[in-house]
């Protein structure tokens, strides 16, 4: 989608991000709280929090964001912790743009790869399709990790 622009996180983004996370209906209350904790940590401590954000804005409105950061005790591995796009604008390339923005930033910081952990349950099929179509490869799977029938799936992409 043209005219979406990626920028860093500001304190004004907290409320729109909260609304966006709830609007996706992809996360339970505990997950919503964790998503906001990451925002608060980043706003309080900046990059010292270990959480980096890219916010997608369209016509002045927050329409998506992603949160990622260096994986402790690794050389050049980054975890993608969160990605969400306003349901009204999903399927128009905003998620892809956010992923590519995070990848470019990781590359610039000397990172080698991005790792994503997600759920294997049927309701996450669209999310997995999004990662796969964005050149992430399934590299591992822990059967029944989150719950019986809900694997933990690891996706990876090399960025350098
Ligand atoms: C997952 C999510 C971030 C994708 O963002 P998006 O802006 O809708 O995705 P894009 O439009 O950039 O799509 C990128 C690619 O993924 C594919 N894709 C996106 N949604 C898809 C779906 N529901 N089913 C199949 N493929 C899908 C697109 O077809 C596109 O591939 P293509 O270019 O080869 O056609 C968004 O749907 C979302 O916020 N979902 C709810 C929250 C979530 O599940 N987050 C991840 C867990 S933390």
PDB file of C-alpha atoms and ligand atoms in Angstrom:
ATOM      1  CA  UNK A   1       0.000   0.000   0.000  1.00  0.00           C
ATOM      2  CA  UNK A   2       1.479   3.332  -0.965  1.00  0.00           C
ATOM      3  CA  UNK A   3       1.854   6.186   1.511  1.00  0.00           C
ATOM      4  CA  UNK A   4       2.386   3.889   4.488  1.00  0.00           C
ATOM      5  CA  UNK A   5       5.428   5.078   6.266  1.00  0.00           C
ATOM      6  CA  UNK A   6       7.495   3.328   8.905  1.00  0.00           C
ATOM      7  CA  UNK A   7       8.776   5.232  11.873  1.00  0.00           C
ATOM      8  CA  UNK A   8      10.014   4.683  15.414  1.00  0.00           C
ATOM      9  CA  UNK A   9       7.806   4.405  18.500  1.00  0.00           C
ATOM     10  CA  UNK A  10       6.536   7.499  20.310  1.00  0.00           C
ATOM     11  CA  UNK A  11       4.534   7.786  23.576  1.00  0.00           C
ATOM     12  CA  UNK A  12       1.468   8.845  21.524  1.00  0.00           C
ATOM     13  CA  UNK A  13       1.435   5.397  19.914  1.00  0.00           C
ATOM     14  CA  UNK A  14       0.606   3.526  23.117  1.00  0.00           C
ATOM     15  CA  UNK A  15      -3.172   3.936  22.957  1.00  0.00           C
ATOM     16  CA  UNK A  16      -3.534   3.320  19.198  1.00  0.00           C
ATOM     17  CA  UNK A  17      -1.341   0.214  19.528  1.00  0.00           C
ATOM     18  CA  UNK A  18      -3.535  -1.048  22.357  1.00  0.00           C
ATOM     19  CA  UNK A  19      -6.659  -0.487  20.240  1.00  0.00           C
ATOM     20  CA  UNK A  20      -5.063  -2.160  17.248  1.00  0.00           C
ATOM     21  CA  UNK A  21      -3.947  -5.241  19.200  1.00  0.00           C
ATOM     22  CA  UNK A  22      -7.469  -5.681  20.598  1.00  0.00           C
ATOM     23  CA  UNK A  23      -9.074  -5.057  17.183  1.00  0.00           C
ATOM     24  CA  UNK A  24      -7.136  -7.908  15.547  1.00  0.00           C
ATOM     25  CA  UNK A  25      -8.944 -10.375  17.866  1.00  0.00           C
ATOM     26  CA  UNK A  26      -5.849 -12.562  17.453  1.00  0.00           C
ATOM     27  CA  UNK A  27      -4.714 -12.327  21.075  1.00  0.00           C
ATOM     28  CA  UNK A  28      -6.187 -13.269  24.435  1.00  0.00           C
ATOM     29  CA  UNK A  29      -6.206 -10.834  27.381  1.00  0.00           C
ATOM     30  CA  UNK A  30      -2.884 -12.115  28.723  1.00  0.00           C
ATOM     31  CA  UNK A  31      -1.230 -11.696  25.322  1.00  0.00           C
ATOM     32  CA  UNK A  32      -2.704  -8.197  24.946  1.00  0.00           C
ATOM     33  CA  UNK A  33      -1.184  -7.280  28.302  1.00  0.00           C
ATOM     34  CA  UNK A  34       2.224  -8.630  27.240  1.00  0.00           C
ATOM     35  CA  UNK A  35       2.053  -6.673  23.975  1.00  0.00           C
ATOM     36  CA  UNK A  36       1.504  -3.465  25.982  1.00  0.00           C
ATOM     37  CA  UNK A  37       4.264  -4.346  28.456  1.00  0.00           C
ATOM     38  CA  UNK A  38       6.735  -4.443  25.578  1.00  0.00           C
ATOM     39  CA  UNK A  39       5.557  -0.993  24.446  1.00  0.00           C
ATOM     40  CA  UNK A  40       5.923   0.357  27.994  1.00  0.00           C
ATOM     41  CA  UNK A  41       9.385  -1.144  28.418  1.00  0.00           C
ATOM     42  CA  UNK A  42      10.534   0.375  25.143  1.00  0.00           C
ATOM     43  CA  UNK A  43       9.060   3.786  26.006  1.00  0.00           C
ATOM     44  CA  UNK A  44      10.664   3.732  29.458  1.00  0.00           C
ATOM     45  CA  UNK A  45      14.106   2.375  28.580  1.00  0.00           C
ATOM     46  CA  UNK A  46      14.535   2.942  24.855  1.00  0.00           C
ATOM     47  CA  UNK A  47      16.778   0.427  23.123  1.00  0.00           C
ATOM     48  CA  UNK A  48      18.138  -0.642  26.523  1.00  0.00           C
ATOM     49  CA  UNK A  49      14.869  -2.541  26.874  1.00  0.00           C
ATOM     50  CA  UNK A  50      15.960  -4.902  24.100  1.00  0.00           C
ATOM     51  CA  UNK A  51      12.687  -4.167  22.288  1.00  0.00           C
ATOM     52  CA  UNK A  52      12.841  -2.263  19.026  1.00  0.00           C
ATOM     53  CA  UNK A  53       9.697  -1.023  17.311  1.00  0.00           C
ATOM     54  CA  UNK A  54       8.680  -0.010  13.815  1.00  0.00           C
ATOM     55  CA  UNK A  55       5.307   1.692  13.581  1.00  0.00           C
ATOM     56  CA  UNK A  56       3.386   1.832  10.283  1.00  0.00           C
ATOM     57  CA  UNK A  57       1.453   5.079   9.834  1.00  0.00           C
ATOM     58  CA  UNK A  58      -1.068   5.850   7.127  1.00  0.00           C
ATOM     59  CA  UNK A  59      -2.607   9.318   6.845  1.00  0.00           C
ATOM     60  CA  UNK A  60      -1.376  10.063  10.355  1.00  0.00           C
ATOM     61  CA  UNK A  61      -2.987   6.955  11.838  1.00  0.00           C
ATOM     62  CA  UNK A  62      -1.195   3.956  13.347  1.00  0.00           C
ATOM     63  CA  UNK A  63      -2.124   1.007  11.118  1.00  0.00           C
ATOM     64  CA  UNK A  64       0.397  -1.573  12.273  1.00  0.00           C
ATOM     65  CA  UNK A  65       3.564  -2.214  14.203  1.00  0.00           C
ATOM     66  CA  UNK A  66       6.242  -4.747  14.846  1.00  0.00           C
ATOM     67  CA  UNK A  67       8.482  -5.397  17.836  1.00  0.00           C
ATOM     68  CA  UNK A  68      11.787  -7.252  17.609  1.00  0.00           C
ATOM     69  CA  UNK A  69      15.127  -7.344  19.342  1.00  0.00           C
ATOM     70  CA  UNK A  70      18.460  -9.095  19.762  1.00  0.00           C
ATOM     71  CA  UNK A  71      18.264 -12.616  21.162  1.00  0.00           C
ATOM     72  CA  UNK A  72      20.423 -12.777  24.303  1.00  0.00           C
ATOM     73  CA  UNK A  73      23.521 -15.016  24.184  1.00  0.00           C
ATOM     74  CA  UNK A  74      23.538 -15.255  20.380  1.00  0.00           C
ATOM     75  CA  UNK A  75      25.680 -13.595  17.757  1.00  0.00           C
ATOM     76  CA  UNK A  76      23.460 -11.693  15.373  1.00  0.00           C
ATOM     77  CA  UNK A  77      20.136 -13.460  15.976  1.00  0.00           C
ATOM     78  CA  UNK A  78      17.041 -11.297  16.391  1.00  0.00           C
ATOM     79  CA  UNK A  79      13.632 -12.390  17.628  1.00  0.00           C
ATOM     80  CA  UNK A  80      10.489 -11.009  16.078  1.00  0.00           C
ATOM     81  CA  UNK A  81       8.262 -10.706  19.132  1.00  0.00           C
ATOM     82  CA  UNK A  82       5.139  -9.145  17.693  1.00  0.00           C
ATOM     83  CA  UNK A  83       3.541  -7.988  14.484  1.00  0.00           C
ATOM     84  CA  UNK A  84       0.008  -6.714  13.982  1.00  0.00           C
ATOM     85  CA  UNK A  85      -1.884  -4.791  11.326  1.00  0.00           C
ATOM     86  CA  UNK A  86      -5.219  -2.975  11.633  1.00  0.00           C
ATOM     87  CA  UNK A  87      -7.853  -5.520  10.477  1.00  0.00           C
ATOM     88  CA  UNK A  88      -9.311  -2.940   8.084  1.00  0.00           C
ATOM     89  CA  UNK A  89      -5.991  -2.712   6.271  1.00  0.00           C
ATOM     90  CA  UNK A  90      -4.838  -6.324   6.366  1.00  0.00           C
ATOM     91  CA  UNK A  91      -3.984  -7.999   3.076  1.00  0.00           C
ATOM     92  CA  UNK A  92      -2.628  -4.813   1.493  1.00  0.00           C
ATOM     93  CA  UNK A  93       1.058  -5.278   2.112  1.00  0.00           C
ATOM     94  CA  UNK A  94       1.447  -3.407   5.412  1.00  0.00           C
ATOM     95  CA  UNK A  95       2.600  -6.526   7.294  1.00  0.00           C
ATOM     96  CA  UNK A  96       5.141  -7.297   4.561  1.00  0.00           C
ATOM     97  CA  UNK A  97       6.423  -3.715   4.696  1.00  0.00           C
ATOM     98  CA  UNK A  98       6.832  -3.961   8.491  1.00  0.00           C
ATOM     99  CA  UNK A  99       8.746  -7.239   8.173  1.00  0.00           C
ATOM    100  CA  UNK A 100      11.027  -5.806   5.509  1.00  0.00           C
ATOM    101  CA  UNK A 101      11.575  -2.703   7.632  1.00  0.00           C
ATOM    102  CA  UNK A 102      12.603  -4.821  10.623  1.00  0.00           C
ATOM    103  CA  UNK A 103      14.889  -6.918   8.394  1.00  0.00           C
ATOM    104  CA  UNK A 104      16.606  -3.825   6.998  1.00  0.00           C
ATOM    105  CA  UNK A 105      17.173  -2.507  10.511  1.00  0.00           C
ATOM    106  CA  UNK A 106      18.536  -5.845  11.749  1.00  0.00           C
ATOM    107  CA  UNK A 107      20.872  -6.004   8.734  1.00  0.00           C
ATOM    108  CA  UNK A 108      22.107  -2.493   9.441  1.00  0.00           C
ATOM    109  CA  UNK A 109      22.865  -3.504  13.020  1.00  0.00           C
ATOM    110  CA  UNK A 110      24.955  -6.425  11.783  1.00  0.00           C
ATOM    111  CA  UNK A 111      22.322  -9.085  12.508  1.00  0.00           C
ATOM    112  CA  UNK A 112      22.325 -12.355  10.611  1.00  0.00           C
ATOM    113  CA  UNK A 113      18.924 -13.883  11.053  1.00  0.00           C
ATOM    114  CA  UNK A 114      15.421 -13.303  12.326  1.00  0.00           C
ATOM    115  CA  UNK A 115      13.638 -15.995  14.273  1.00  0.00           C
ATOM    116  CA  UNK A 116       9.884 -16.108  14.786  1.00  0.00           C
ATOM    117  CA  UNK A 117       8.024 -18.367  17.185  1.00  0.00           C
ATOM    118  CA  UNK A 118       4.354 -18.853  16.480  1.00  0.00           C
ATOM    119  CA  UNK A 119       1.494 -21.219  17.109  1.00  0.00           C
ATOM    120  CA  UNK A 120       0.664 -24.299  15.075  1.00  0.00           C
ATOM    121  CA  UNK A 121      -3.059 -24.280  15.876  1.00  0.00           C
ATOM    122  CA  UNK A 122      -5.511 -24.040  12.976  1.00  0.00           C
ATOM    123  CA  UNK A 123      -6.576 -20.487  13.866  1.00  0.00           C
ATOM    124  CA  UNK A 124      -2.971 -19.365  13.195  1.00  0.00           C
ATOM    125  CA  UNK A 125      -2.908 -20.781   9.656  1.00  0.00           C
ATOM    126  CA  UNK A 126      -3.200 -17.295   8.126  1.00  0.00           C
ATOM    127  CA  UNK A 127      -0.326 -15.997  10.234  1.00  0.00           C
ATOM    128  CA  UNK A 128       1.887 -18.916   9.208  1.00  0.00           C
ATOM    129  CA  UNK A 129       0.917 -18.375   5.562  1.00  0.00           C
ATOM    130  CA  UNK A 130       1.947 -14.729   5.958  1.00  0.00           C
ATOM    131  CA  UNK A 131       5.432 -15.710   7.211  1.00  0.00           C
ATOM    132  CA  UNK A 132       5.868 -18.401   4.578  1.00  0.00           C
ATOM    133  CA  UNK A 133       4.860 -16.074   1.750  1.00  0.00           C
ATOM    134  CA  UNK A 134       7.288 -13.516   3.167  1.00  0.00           C
ATOM    135  CA  UNK A 135      10.240 -15.931   2.703  1.00  0.00           C
ATOM    136  CA  UNK A 136      10.402 -17.301   6.253  1.00  0.00           C
ATOM    137  CA  UNK A 137      11.160 -21.008   6.448  1.00  0.00           C
ATOM    138  CA  UNK A 138       9.869 -23.377   9.092  1.00  0.00           C
ATOM    139  CA  UNK A 139      13.022 -24.668  10.812  1.00  0.00           C
ATOM    140  CA  UNK A 140      11.680 -26.448  13.896  1.00  0.00           C
ATOM    141  CA  UNK A 141       8.484 -27.506  15.603  1.00  0.00           C
ATOM    142  CA  UNK A 142       7.758 -28.549  19.185  1.00  0.00           C
ATOM    143  CA  UNK A 143       4.700 -30.809  19.102  1.00  0.00           C
ATOM    144  CA  UNK A 144       1.884 -30.024  21.553  1.00  0.00           C
ATOM    145  CA  UNK A 145       3.928 -27.211  23.136  1.00  0.00           C
ATOM    146  CA  UNK A 146       1.261 -24.561  23.804  1.00  0.00           C
ATOM    147  CA  UNK A 147      -1.486 -27.153  24.245  1.00  0.00           C
ATOM    148  CA  UNK A 148      -2.313 -30.584  22.899  1.00  0.00           C
ATOM    149  CA  UNK A 149      -2.697 -30.041  19.164  1.00  0.00           C
ATOM    150  CA  UNK A 150      -0.998 -26.637  19.280  1.00  0.00           C
ATOM    151  CA  UNK A 151       2.680 -26.896  18.320  1.00  0.00           C
ATOM    152  CA  UNK A 152       5.288 -24.205  18.709  1.00  0.00           C
ATOM    153  CA  UNK A 153       6.576 -23.439  15.203  1.00  0.00           C
ATOM    154  CA  UNK A 154       9.884 -21.681  14.528  1.00  0.00           C
ATOM    155  CA  UNK A 155      10.394 -19.662  11.350  1.00  0.00           C
ATOM    156  CA  UNK A 156      13.708 -18.245  10.275  1.00  0.00           C
ATOM    157  CA  UNK A 157      15.027 -15.891   7.620  1.00  0.00           C
ATOM    158  CA  UNK A 158      18.641 -14.969   6.993  1.00  0.00           C
ATOM    159  CA  UNK A 159      19.004 -11.262   6.405  1.00  0.00           C
ATOM    160  CA  UNK A 160      22.624 -10.914   5.339  1.00  0.00           C
TER     161      UNK A 160
HETATM  162  C1  LIG B   1      -0.320 -11.508  10.128  1.00  0.00           C
HETATM  163  C2  LIG B   1      -0.474 -10.038   9.713  1.00  0.00           C
HETATM  164  C3  LIG B   1       0.531  -9.174  10.475  1.00  0.00           C
HETATM  165  C4  LIG B   1      -0.220  -9.916   8.194  1.00  0.00           C
HETATM  166  O1  LIG B   1      -0.266  -8.539   7.815  1.00  0.00           O
HETATM  167  P1  LIG B   1      -0.944  -8.093   6.415  1.00  0.00           P
HETATM  168  O2  LIG B   1      -0.699  -6.658   6.226  1.00  0.00           O
HETATM  169  O3  LIG B   1      -2.355  -8.553   6.413  1.00  0.00           O
HETATM  170  O4  LIG B   1      -0.124  -8.983   5.372  1.00  0.00           O
HETATM  171  P2  LIG B   1       0.344  -8.535   3.877  1.00  0.00           P
HETATM  172  O5  LIG B   1      -0.814  -7.899   3.190  1.00  0.00           O
HETATM  173  O6  LIG B   1       1.586  -7.753   3.975  1.00  0.00           O
HETATM  174  O7  LIG B   1       0.628  -9.960   3.210  1.00  0.00           O
HETATM  175  C5  LIG B   1       1.943 -10.438   2.927  1.00  0.00           C
HETATM  176  C6  LIG B   1       1.826 -11.814   2.324  1.00  0.00           C
HETATM  177  O8  LIG B   1       1.189 -12.716   3.232  1.00  0.00           O
HETATM  178  C7  LIG B   1       0.040 -13.295   2.604  1.00  0.00           C
HETATM  179  N1  LIG B   1      -1.059 -13.340   3.569  1.00  0.00           N
HETATM  180  C8  LIG B   1      -1.464 -12.327   4.383  1.00  0.00           C
HETATM  181  N2  LIG B   1      -2.559 -12.713   5.061  1.00  0.00           N
HETATM  182  C9  LIG B   1      -2.861 -13.955   4.639  1.00  0.00           C
HETATM  183  C10 LIG B   1      -3.909 -14.877   4.930  1.00  0.00           C
HETATM  184  N3  LIG B   1      -4.888 -14.551   5.786  1.00  0.00           N
HETATM  185  N4  LIG B   1      -3.916 -16.083   4.326  1.00  0.00           N
HETATM  186  C11 LIG B   1      -2.955 -16.397   3.415  1.00  0.00           C
HETATM  187  N5  LIG B   1      -1.935 -15.563   3.087  1.00  0.00           N
HETATM  188  C12 LIG B   1      -1.898 -14.361   3.688  1.00  0.00           C
HETATM  189  C13 LIG B   1      -0.349 -12.333   1.508  1.00  0.00           C
HETATM  190  O9  LIG B   1      -1.055 -13.012   0.484  1.00  0.00           O
HETATM  191  C14 LIG B   1       1.000 -11.829   1.045  1.00  0.00           C
HETATM  192  O10 LIG B   1       1.615 -12.770   0.192  1.00  0.00           O
HETATM  193  P3  LIG B   1       1.792 -12.486  -1.398  1.00  0.00           P
HETATM  194  O11 LIG B   1       2.413 -11.112  -1.505  1.00  0.00           O
HETATM  195  O12 LIG B   1       2.666 -13.584  -1.828  1.00  0.00           O
HETATM  196  O13 LIG B   1       0.411 -12.536  -1.921  1.00  0.00           O
HETATM  197  C15 LIG B   1      -1.933  -9.517   9.969  1.00  0.00           C
HETATM  198  O14 LIG B   1      -2.830 -10.335   9.283  1.00  0.00           O
HETATM  199  C16 LIG B   1      -2.303  -9.482  11.439  1.00  0.00           C
HETATM  200  O15 LIG B   1      -2.132  -8.460  12.107  1.00  0.00           O
HETATM  201  N6  LIG B   1      -2.879 -10.587  11.957  1.00  0.00           N
HETATM  202  C17 LIG B   1      -3.315 -10.640  13.344  1.00  0.00           C
HETATM  203  C18 LIG B   1      -2.170 -10.592  14.321  1.00  0.00           C
HETATM  204  C19 LIG B   1      -1.211 -11.751  14.161  1.00  0.00           C
HETATM  205  O16 LIG B   1      -1.608 -12.883  13.911  1.00  0.00           O
HETATM  206  N7  LIG B   1       0.093 -11.469  14.354  1.00  0.00           N
HETATM  207  C20 LIG B   1       1.143 -12.487  14.296  1.00  0.00           C
HETATM  208  C21 LIG B   1       1.364 -13.164  15.596  1.00  0.00           C
HETATM  209  S1  LIG B   1       2.352 -12.188  16.689  1.00  0.00           S
END
